Amino acid sequence: MALIVQKYGGTSVGTVERIEAVADKIVRFRDNGDDIVVVVSAMSGETNRLVAMAQSIMDYPTPREMDVLLSTGEQVTIALLSMALEKRGYGARSFTGGQVKILTCDTHTKARIREIDGSRIHAQLEQGNVVVVAGFQGIDENGNITTLGRGGSDTTAVALAAALEADECQIYTDVKGVYTTDPRVVEDARLLSSITFEEMLELASLGAKVLQIRSVEFAGKYKVPLRVLSSFEEGPGTLISLEGDTNMEDPAIAGIAFERDEAKLTIAGVPDVPGIAYKVLGPVSDAGIEVDVIVQNAAADGTNDITFTVKRGESERAKGILDKIQASVGAREVVLDKKIGKVSLVGVGMRSHAGIAAKMFKALFDENINIQLITTSEIKISVVIEEKYLELAVRTLHSAFELGDPDYEKESVE
Ligand code: ADP
Ligand code: ASP
Ligand code: MG
């Protein structure tokens, strides 16, 4: 008998029929004698619908009220799933984040979990009930509802698994597990039976939305055995392995991630003197805007161009800050380009394989894709390119590094 935390994403609970199917799945685990804590997302499209309604009232809705609004989506699914379990003759109790004391900081819309009091959940499990918890939400120390950022139900699940010392955390979603890249973009993407925690962390932070990055961080910190599986098909899914042992035999590349949600800012012709990067980027970071890739280029005439990327939704605000400092730092111009995309190769095996970057650049050159910015770490290489080439770049790199599933063709004709 095991204690398992299961999370079902938006598509998996997208209709009442699907919620009933999830209940059938949970019942099979209960019949097996396992204790089950379930975390659910809002029905697919619901969170977007709520965001759109808020934005039709104001461009930048008040974060506190946004959280009150967004948390309602998950409240619907916990109740419906609990009813479906009760209908099947199984005890079930639904709880909002606040009711099971998922205590977070007070940064509305991107709160971080500080503490979880598992006592109420344990008491329910002891009574033989399935515990159904609303994902994505918590409560701050003043009792305000908070949310954990888009995709945050993954984090609720892993954090609960850590707090309850569960035997496994299972993330059920609409694909069979973690693939070499998004299977919706590359048809022959290969399902990975396991991936290292380090690689998963990079993929998640570089745009692979299959797991929210905070959930991977929690899994690593608290050593939670984490698996991604399909809620629609049987299969072992992908294990996020925590061993962290890597060796020379590891393939160079585990996967490819990509992101459309960034924009590029350039402040051109600033003087090439000490302190200039600080004068430009300091005010941007003071405004709470996260900066990603940064490149500084010195020209022969003694000036610099500083280029960096930020989230697209924050790019206008970042441009406003640069426009304000343009005169005082002596810049020639400020340019914002929203039509960019970032593609990243990730793999712990990169450390021991030379020439990965050259191979990547050649493959992109062969398709005539211009690289605007490059950034690397020990286990990743990212390039910023024109947005319209993003999917082409992902497919090109996926085949250049031979990441495709050799059985793909065979499976599709069967
Ligand atoms: P859920 O609603 O279950 O949380 P998400 O839409 O948040 O599901 O995440 C699952 C989606 O992540 C998949 O449908 C897939 O399109 C996308 N995805 C992106 N990169 C990957 C990857 N490397 N492996 C699997 N899925 C990926
Ligand atoms: N419903 C939230 C979202 O759409 C949280 C989640 O699904 O994980 O982002
Ligand atoms: Mg998700």
Short mmCIF file of C-alpha atoms and ligand atoms in Angstrom, two decimals:
data_model
loop_
_atom_site.label_atom_id
_atom_site.label_comp_id
_atom_site.label_asym_id
_atom_site.label_seq_id
_atom_site.Cartn_x
_atom_site.Cartn_y
_atom_site.Cartn_z
CA MET A 1 0.00 0.00 0.00
CA ALA A 2 1.43 3.32 -1.09
CA LEU A 3 0.61 6.98 -0.66
CA ILE A 4 0.40 8.49 -4.12
CA VAL A 5 -0.20 12.11 -5.09
CA GLN A 6 -1.78 12.33 -8.55
CA LYS A 7 -2.25 15.51 -10.53
CA TYR A 8 -4.67 15.79 -13.46
CA GLY A 9 -4.18 18.74 -15.82
CA GLY A 10 -6.74 20.88 -17.62
CA THR A 11 -7.35 18.63 -20.64
CA SER A 12 -7.68 15.58 -18.38
CA VAL A 13 -10.57 17.27 -16.52
CA GLY A 14 -11.78 19.29 -19.53
CA THR A 15 -15.34 17.92 -19.56
CA VAL A 16 -17.65 16.20 -17.09
CA GLU A 17 -17.09 12.93 -19.00
CA ARG A 18 -13.35 13.27 -18.57
CA ILE A 19 -13.76 13.98 -14.87
CA GLU A 20 -15.77 10.76 -14.64
CA ALA A 21 -12.94 8.93 -16.44
CA VAL A 22 -10.44 10.35 -13.95
CA ALA A 23 -12.67 9.07 -11.12
CA ASP A 24 -12.60 5.57 -12.69
CA LYS A 25 -8.81 5.71 -12.79
CA ILE A 26 -8.57 6.78 -9.13
CA VAL A 27 -10.94 4.00 -8.13
CA ARG A 28 -8.56 1.42 -9.60
CA PHE A 29 -5.76 2.72 -7.37
CA ARG A 30 -8.04 2.69 -4.32
CA ASP A 31 -9.07 -0.90 -5.06
CA ASN A 32 -5.39 -1.71 -5.08
CA GLY A 33 -5.19 -0.41 -1.50
CA ASP A 34 -3.31 2.82 -2.21
CA ASP A 35 -4.00 6.08 -0.41
CA ILE A 36 -4.65 8.78 -2.97
CA VAL A 37 -4.36 12.54 -2.81
CA VAL A 38 -5.50 14.15 -6.05
CA VAL A 39 -4.62 17.61 -7.29
CA VAL A 40 -6.66 18.99 -10.15
CA SER A 41 -6.35 21.93 -12.54
CA ALA A 42 -9.23 24.00 -13.81
CA MET A 43 -11.07 22.63 -16.87
CA SER A 44 -9.00 23.36 -19.99
CA GLY A 45 -9.48 26.90 -21.27
CA GLU A 46 -11.11 28.06 -18.03
CA THR A 47 -8.12 29.96 -16.63
CA ASN A 48 -7.64 31.71 -19.99
CA ARG A 49 -11.33 32.59 -20.04
CA LEU A 50 -11.09 34.16 -16.59
CA VAL A 51 -7.94 36.10 -17.55
CA ALA A 52 -9.68 37.44 -20.67
CA MET A 53 -12.70 38.59 -18.66
CA ALA A 54 -10.48 40.45 -16.20
CA GLN A 55 -8.52 42.08 -19.02
CA SER A 56 -11.71 43.24 -20.67
CA ILE A 57 -12.25 45.37 -17.57
CA MET A 58 -8.68 46.66 -17.17
CA ASP A 59 -5.33 46.10 -18.91
CA TYR A 60 -3.46 45.33 -15.71
CA PRO A 61 -6.00 43.88 -13.29
CA THR A 62 -5.24 44.17 -9.59
CA PRO A 63 -3.16 41.09 -8.71
CA ARG A 64 -5.07 40.37 -5.50
CA GLU A 65 -8.41 40.33 -7.29
CA MET A 66 -6.90 38.35 -10.14
CA ASP A 67 -6.07 35.59 -7.67
CA VAL A 68 -9.57 35.59 -6.21
CA LEU A 69 -10.86 35.19 -9.76
CA LEU A 70 -8.38 32.62 -11.10
CA SER A 71 -8.65 30.33 -8.09
CA THR A 72 -12.32 29.70 -8.89
CA GLY A 73 -11.48 27.45 -11.86
CA GLU A 74 -9.92 24.78 -9.66
CA GLN A 75 -12.74 25.00 -7.13
CA VAL A 76 -15.15 23.75 -9.79
CA THR A 77 -13.10 20.67 -10.65
CA ILE A 78 -12.39 19.56 -7.07
CA ALA A 79 -16.11 19.52 -6.32
CA LEU A 80 -17.08 17.69 -9.52
CA LEU A 81 -14.36 15.07 -9.11
CA SER A 82 -15.34 14.43 -5.49
CA MET A 83 -18.96 13.97 -6.57
CA ALA A 84 -17.90 11.52 -9.27
CA LEU A 85 -15.96 9.50 -6.67
CA GLU A 86 -18.87 9.52 -4.25
CA LYS A 87 -21.19 8.33 -7.01
CA ARG A 88 -18.91 5.32 -7.36
CA GLY A 89 -19.23 4.57 -3.66
CA TYR A 90 -15.82 5.93 -2.62
CA GLY A 91 -15.36 8.48 0.16
CA ALA A 92 -13.93 11.73 -1.14
CA ARG A 93 -13.43 15.24 0.22
CA SER A 94 -12.55 18.34 -1.77
CA PHE A 95 -10.39 21.13 -0.34
CA THR A 96 -9.26 24.52 -1.60
CA GLY A 97 -5.62 25.49 -1.10
CA GLY A 98 -6.55 27.62 1.89
CA GLN A 99 -8.51 24.80 3.54
CA VAL A 100 -5.45 22.54 3.61
CA LYS A 101 -3.25 25.48 4.62
CA ILE A 102 -0.99 25.74 1.61
CA LEU A 103 0.78 28.79 2.99
CA THR A 104 2.48 31.00 0.40
CA CYS A 105 4.23 34.36 0.27
CA ASP A 106 2.02 37.32 -0.63
CA THR A 107 3.26 37.89 -4.20
CA HIS A 108 -0.08 37.63 -5.95
CA THR A 109 -0.24 35.73 -9.28
CA LYS A 110 3.22 34.20 -8.74
CA ALA A 111 3.29 33.22 -5.10
CA ARG A 112 5.74 30.68 -3.75
CA ILE A 113 4.76 27.93 -1.34
CA ARG A 114 6.32 28.31 2.10
CA GLU A 115 4.70 25.60 4.14
CA ILE A 116 1.97 22.98 4.00
CA ASP A 117 0.16 21.60 7.01
CA GLY A 118 -0.60 18.00 6.10
CA SER A 119 -2.62 17.18 9.23
CA ARG A 120 -6.07 17.65 7.73
CA ILE A 121 -5.17 15.56 4.69
CA HIS A 122 -3.69 12.77 6.82
CA ALA A 123 -6.84 12.70 8.96
CA GLN A 124 -9.01 12.32 5.85
CA LEU A 125 -6.79 9.56 4.47
CA GLU A 126 -7.05 7.71 7.77
CA GLN A 127 -10.81 7.77 7.41
CA GLY A 128 -10.41 6.09 4.04
CA ASN A 129 -11.24 9.12 1.91
CA VAL A 130 -9.67 10.24 -1.32
CA VAL A 131 -8.47 13.81 -0.77
CA VAL A 132 -9.04 16.15 -3.71
CA VAL A 133 -7.07 19.40 -3.53
CA ALA A 134 -7.36 22.45 -5.77
CA GLY A 135 -4.10 23.01 -7.63
CA PHE A 136 -2.44 26.35 -8.37
CA GLN A 137 -3.69 28.13 -5.25
CA GLY A 138 -2.69 28.88 -1.69
CA ILE A 139 -3.23 31.41 1.02
CA ASP A 140 -0.91 34.05 2.47
CA GLU A 141 -0.46 34.70 6.17
CA ASN A 142 -3.23 37.31 6.12
CA GLY A 143 -5.71 34.86 4.66
CA ASN A 144 -5.63 36.28 1.12
CA ILE A 145 -6.02 33.82 -1.74
CA THR A 146 -2.85 33.52 -3.85
CA THR A 147 -1.99 31.65 -7.05
CA LEU A 148 1.30 30.07 -8.06
CA GLY A 149 1.74 31.20 -11.68
CA ARG A 150 0.46 29.52 -14.85
CA GLY A 151 0.90 25.77 -14.77
CA GLY A 152 1.11 25.96 -10.98
CA SER A 153 -0.95 22.84 -10.25
CA ASP A 154 2.16 20.77 -10.98
CA THR A 155 3.87 22.60 -8.14
CA THR A 156 0.94 22.06 -5.77
CA ALA A 157 1.17 18.33 -6.45
CA VAL A 158 4.91 17.99 -5.92
CA ALA A 159 4.87 20.23 -2.85
CA LEU A 160 2.04 18.14 -1.35
CA ALA A 161 3.95 14.94 -2.15
CA ALA A 162 6.97 16.38 -0.33
CA ALA A 163 4.95 17.54 2.68
CA LEU A 164 3.06 14.25 2.98
CA GLU A 165 6.18 12.17 2.26
CA ALA A 166 4.32 10.40 -0.51
CA ASP A 167 5.82 7.38 -2.24
CA GLU A 168 5.36 8.92 -5.68
CA CYS A 169 3.99 11.99 -7.40
CA GLN A 170 2.27 11.23 -10.72
CA ILE A 171 1.54 14.07 -13.14
CA TYR A 172 -1.19 12.94 -15.56
CA THR A 173 -1.40 15.03 -18.69
CA ASP A 174 -2.48 14.94 -22.34
CA VAL A 175 0.73 13.38 -23.75
CA LYS A 176 2.43 10.09 -22.79
CA GLY A 177 5.24 11.70 -20.83
CA VAL A 178 8.26 13.90 -21.46
CA TYR A 179 9.43 13.80 -25.08
CA THR A 180 12.62 14.94 -26.81
CA THR A 181 10.62 18.04 -27.72
CA ASP A 182 6.97 19.12 -27.84
CA PRO A 183 5.26 16.26 -29.74
CA ARG A 184 2.76 18.79 -31.08
CA VAL A 185 5.55 20.49 -33.02
CA VAL A 186 7.72 17.52 -33.99
CA GLU A 187 5.63 14.48 -34.92
CA ASP A 188 8.36 11.91 -34.40
CA ALA A 189 9.49 13.30 -31.04
CA ARG A 190 10.62 10.38 -28.89
CA LEU A 191 9.08 9.55 -25.52
CA LEU A 192 11.80 9.41 -22.86
CA SER A 193 11.56 6.61 -20.29
CA SER A 194 13.57 8.77 -17.91
CA ILE A 195 15.26 12.14 -17.81
CA THR A 196 17.64 13.55 -15.23
CA PHE A 197 16.31 16.10 -12.81
CA GLU A 198 18.92 18.58 -14.04
CA GLU A 199 17.80 18.24 -17.66
CA MET A 200 14.13 18.51 -16.76
CA LEU A 201 14.86 21.66 -14.80
CA GLU A 202 16.55 23.23 -17.84
CA LEU A 203 13.83 22.12 -20.27
CA ALA A 204 11.11 23.51 -17.99
CA SER A 205 12.92 26.81 -17.51
CA LEU A 206 13.52 27.13 -21.26
CA GLY A 207 9.88 26.78 -22.27
CA ALA A 208 8.81 23.10 -22.17
CA LYS A 209 5.54 23.60 -20.35
CA VAL A 210 4.95 19.91 -19.59
CA LEU A 211 6.06 20.64 -16.00
CA GLN A 212 6.12 23.99 -14.23
CA ILE A 213 9.72 24.74 -13.29
CA ARG A 214 8.92 25.19 -9.58
CA SER A 215 7.55 21.66 -9.44
CA VAL A 216 10.85 20.30 -10.72
CA GLU A 217 12.74 22.37 -8.18
CA PHE A 218 10.59 20.94 -5.38
CA ALA A 219 11.13 17.40 -6.65
CA GLY A 220 14.89 17.93 -6.55
CA LYS A 221 14.97 19.66 -3.19
CA TYR A 222 12.77 17.17 -1.37
CA LYS A 223 13.72 14.08 -3.42
CA VAL A 224 10.18 13.41 -4.56
CA PRO A 225 9.94 10.54 -7.07
CA LEU A 226 8.18 12.25 -9.96
CA ARG A 227 6.60 10.69 -13.04
CA VAL A 228 4.78 12.25 -16.00
CA LEU A 229 2.13 10.04 -17.62
CA SER A 230 -0.89 10.16 -19.89
CA SER A 231 -4.34 10.30 -18.36
CA PHE A 232 -5.79 8.81 -21.54
CA GLU A 233 -3.49 5.88 -22.29
CA GLU A 234 -1.82 3.25 -20.14
CA GLY A 235 1.97 3.38 -20.05
CA PRO A 236 4.94 3.91 -17.79
CA GLY A 237 5.44 7.57 -18.77
CA THR A 238 8.67 9.36 -17.91
CA LEU A 239 10.51 9.18 -14.62
CA ILE A 240 12.38 12.28 -13.51
CA SER A 241 15.45 10.58 -12.10
CA LEU A 242 17.13 12.10 -9.12
CA GLU A 243 20.33 10.05 -9.06
CA GLY A 244 22.17 12.70 -11.01
CA ASP A 245 24.90 10.26 -12.09
CA THR A 246 25.96 11.10 -15.57
CA ASN A 247 28.57 9.41 -17.68
CA MET A 248 30.35 9.64 -20.99
CA GLU A 249 27.78 7.36 -22.57
CA ASP A 250 24.95 9.83 -22.11
CA PRO A 251 23.59 11.11 -25.39
CA ALA A 252 24.77 14.64 -25.97
CA ILE A 253 21.25 16.05 -26.24
CA ALA A 254 18.27 14.97 -24.14
CA GLY A 255 15.78 17.42 -25.60
CA ILE A 256 14.92 20.69 -27.29
CA ALA A 257 12.86 23.42 -25.67
CA PHE A 258 11.53 26.57 -27.24
CA GLU A 259 9.85 29.74 -26.15
CA ARG A 260 7.82 32.37 -27.97
CA ASP A 261 7.02 34.43 -25.00
CA GLU A 262 10.06 36.76 -25.10
CA ALA A 263 10.97 40.09 -26.66
CA LYS A 264 14.34 41.69 -27.41
CA LEU A 265 15.41 45.19 -26.43
CA THR A 266 18.48 46.99 -27.67
CA ILE A 267 19.86 50.23 -26.34
CA ALA A 268 22.37 51.30 -28.96
CA GLY A 269 25.36 53.60 -28.97
CA VAL A 270 25.94 53.90 -25.24
CA PRO A 271 29.48 54.92 -24.15
CA ASP A 272 31.87 52.00 -23.57
CA VAL A 273 32.70 52.88 -19.96
CA PRO A 274 32.58 51.02 -16.61
CA GLY A 275 29.13 50.98 -15.02
CA ILE A 276 27.12 51.32 -18.22
CA ALA A 277 25.54 47.83 -18.04
CA TYR A 278 24.52 48.58 -14.46
CA LYS A 279 23.02 51.96 -15.42
CA VAL A 280 20.96 50.31 -18.15
CA LEU A 281 19.91 47.05 -16.49
CA GLY A 282 19.69 48.29 -12.89
CA PRO A 283 16.45 50.26 -13.42
CA VAL A 284 14.93 47.34 -15.38
CA SER A 285 15.59 44.92 -12.54
CA ASP A 286 14.47 47.49 -9.93
CA ALA A 287 11.10 47.48 -11.72
CA GLY A 288 10.82 43.74 -11.04
CA ILE A 289 11.33 42.82 -14.70
CA GLU A 290 13.24 39.61 -15.17
CA VAL A 291 15.99 39.80 -17.77
CA ASP A 292 17.00 36.65 -19.63
CA VAL A 293 19.71 36.65 -22.35
CA ILE A 294 22.09 39.64 -22.22
CA VAL A 295 24.66 40.53 -24.86
CA GLN A 296 26.93 43.56 -24.97
CA ASN A 297 28.80 44.47 -28.15
CA ALA A 298 31.59 47.04 -28.32
CA ALA A 299 31.87 48.90 -31.62
CA ALA A 300 35.13 50.31 -33.01
CA ASP A 301 33.97 53.88 -32.32
CA GLY A 302 34.07 53.38 -28.55
CA THR A 303 30.33 52.82 -28.08
CA ASN A 304 28.38 49.77 -26.97
CA ASP A 305 25.09 48.16 -27.92
CA ILE A 306 23.42 46.37 -25.02
CA THR A 307 20.79 43.83 -26.04
CA PHE A 308 18.67 41.71 -23.72
CA THR A 309 15.45 39.73 -23.65
CA VAL A 310 12.49 39.94 -21.26
CA LYS A 311 9.05 38.31 -21.13
CA ARG A 312 6.93 39.69 -23.96
CA GLY A 313 4.21 40.87 -21.60
CA GLU A 314 6.73 43.05 -19.76
CA SER A 315 8.55 44.35 -22.84
CA GLU A 316 6.59 47.59 -23.27
CA ARG A 317 7.23 48.46 -19.65
CA ALA A 318 10.96 47.68 -20.09
CA LYS A 319 11.04 49.86 -23.21
CA GLY A 320 9.45 52.71 -21.26
CA ILE A 321 12.27 52.48 -18.71
CA LEU A 322 14.96 52.52 -21.40
CA ASP A 323 13.28 55.45 -23.16
CA LYS A 324 13.45 57.37 -19.91
CA ILE A 325 17.17 56.74 -19.33
CA GLN A 326 18.16 57.08 -23.00
CA ALA A 327 19.24 60.72 -22.75
CA SER A 328 21.02 60.41 -19.41
CA VAL A 329 23.18 57.46 -20.55
CA GLY A 330 23.78 59.07 -23.94
CA ALA A 331 22.23 56.28 -26.02
CA ARG A 332 21.56 56.70 -29.75
CA GLU A 333 18.33 54.70 -29.85
CA VAL A 334 16.14 52.13 -28.11
CA VAL A 335 14.67 49.32 -30.21
CA LEU A 336 12.06 46.75 -29.18
CA ASP A 337 11.57 43.57 -31.24
CA LYS A 338 8.68 41.36 -30.15
CA LYS A 339 8.97 38.90 -33.03
CA ILE A 340 11.64 36.66 -31.63
CA GLY A 341 11.78 33.09 -30.40
CA LYS A 342 14.33 31.14 -28.39
CA VAL A 343 15.39 27.57 -29.13
CA SER A 344 17.51 25.60 -26.67
CA LEU A 345 19.37 22.29 -26.80
CA VAL A 346 19.61 20.62 -23.39
CA GLY A 347 21.66 17.63 -22.27
CA VAL A 348 23.98 16.67 -19.43
CA GLY A 349 26.01 14.75 -22.02
CA MET A 350 26.95 18.06 -23.63
CA ARG A 351 29.68 18.43 -21.04
CA SER A 352 31.64 15.57 -22.53
CA HIS A 353 30.82 16.06 -26.20
CA ALA A 354 32.66 18.68 -28.22
CA GLY A 355 31.28 20.47 -31.24
CA ILE A 356 27.61 20.59 -30.24
CA ALA A 357 27.41 24.35 -30.75
CA ALA A 358 29.09 24.17 -34.15
CA LYS A 359 26.71 21.42 -35.25
CA MET A 360 23.75 23.46 -34.05
CA PHE A 361 24.89 26.60 -35.88
CA LYS A 362 25.56 24.65 -39.07
CA ALA A 363 22.10 23.06 -39.03
CA LEU A 364 20.50 26.50 -38.65
CA PHE A 365 22.75 27.95 -41.36
CA ASP A 366 21.69 25.16 -43.73
CA GLU A 367 18.12 26.44 -43.36
CA ASN A 368 19.29 30.03 -43.68
CA ILE A 369 18.08 30.88 -40.18
CA ASN A 370 19.90 33.88 -38.76
CA ILE A 371 21.04 33.68 -35.13
CA GLN A 372 20.52 36.95 -33.27
CA LEU A 373 21.79 36.05 -29.79
CA ILE A 374 23.54 33.04 -28.27
CA THR A 375 23.81 31.98 -24.66
CA THR A 376 25.26 28.81 -23.17
CA SER A 377 25.67 26.98 -19.88
CA GLU A 378 27.30 23.63 -19.13
CA ILE A 379 24.22 21.72 -20.20
CA LYS A 380 22.40 23.99 -22.64
CA ILE A 381 22.84 26.18 -25.70
CA SER A 382 20.13 28.71 -26.53
CA VAL A 383 19.77 30.87 -29.61
CA VAL A 384 17.39 33.73 -30.25
CA ILE A 385 16.02 33.83 -33.80
CA GLU A 386 13.20 35.43 -35.75
CA GLU A 387 9.90 34.06 -34.42
CA LYS A 388 8.63 32.89 -37.79
CA TYR A 389 11.48 30.35 -38.02
CA LEU A 390 10.97 28.91 -34.55
CA GLU A 391 9.19 25.67 -35.45
CA LEU A 392 11.42 25.14 -38.48
CA ALA A 393 14.46 25.53 -36.22
CA VAL A 394 13.10 23.03 -33.68
CA ARG A 395 12.39 20.43 -36.40
CA THR A 396 15.74 21.04 -38.10
CA LEU A 397 17.71 20.60 -34.87
CA HIS A 398 15.63 17.60 -33.81
CA SER A 399 16.60 15.79 -36.99
CA ALA A 400 20.20 17.10 -37.12
CA PHE A 401 20.82 15.60 -33.68
CA GLU A 402 18.89 12.44 -34.62
CA LEU A 403 16.47 12.69 -31.72
CA GLY A 404 13.52 11.20 -33.61
CA ASP A 405 11.74 8.03 -32.61
CA PRO A 406 13.01 5.26 -34.94
CA ASP A 407 9.69 3.40 -34.52
CA TYR A 408 7.53 6.41 -35.29
CA GLU A 409 6.65 5.49 -38.89
CA LYS A 410 5.92 1.90 -37.91
CA GLU A 411 3.58 2.93 -35.11
CA SER A 412 1.61 5.32 -37.28
CA VAL A 413 0.79 2.74 -40.00
CA GLU A 414 -0.18 0.01 -37.56
P1 ADP B 1 -1.69 20.05 -18.31
O1 ADP B 1 -2.93 20.81 -18.64
O2 ADP B 1 -1.91 18.58 -18.16
O3 ADP B 1 -0.91 20.65 -17.18
P2 ADP B 1 0.13 21.30 -20.19
O4 ADP B 1 -0.52 21.82 -21.44
O5 ADP B 1 0.48 22.28 -19.14
O6 ADP B 1 -0.79 20.13 -19.64
O7 ADP B 1 1.46 20.50 -20.56
C1 ADP B 1 1.42 19.42 -21.46
C2 ADP B 1 1.83 19.91 -22.84
O8 ADP B 1 3.21 20.25 -22.82
C3 ADP B 1 1.74 18.86 -23.94
O9 ADP B 1 0.44 18.80 -24.47
C4 ADP B 1 2.78 19.34 -24.94
O10 ADP B 1 2.19 20.05 -26.02
C5 ADP B 1 3.65 20.33 -24.15
N1 ADP B 1 5.09 20.01 -24.19
C6 ADP B 1 6.07 20.91 -24.46
N2 ADP B 1 7.25 20.33 -24.44
C7 ADP B 1 7.06 19.02 -24.15
C8 ADP B 1 7.93 17.91 -24.00
N3 ADP B 1 9.25 18.01 -24.13
N4 ADP B 1 7.38 16.70 -23.70
C9 ADP B 1 6.04 16.58 -23.55
N5 ADP B 1 5.18 17.61 -23.69
C10 ADP B 1 5.67 18.81 -23.99
N1 ASP B 2 -5.29 26.38 -14.18
C1 ASP B 2 -3.97 26.94 -14.08
C2 ASP B 2 -3.44 27.32 -15.46
O1 ASP B 2 -4.12 27.12 -16.43
C3 ASP B 2 -3.00 26.06 -13.34
C4 ASP B 2 -2.70 24.75 -13.99
O2 ASP B 2 -3.44 24.29 -14.85
O3 ASP B 2 -1.67 24.14 -13.62
O4 ASP B 2 -2.35 27.83 -15.56
MG MG B 3 0.41 22.27 -17.08
#
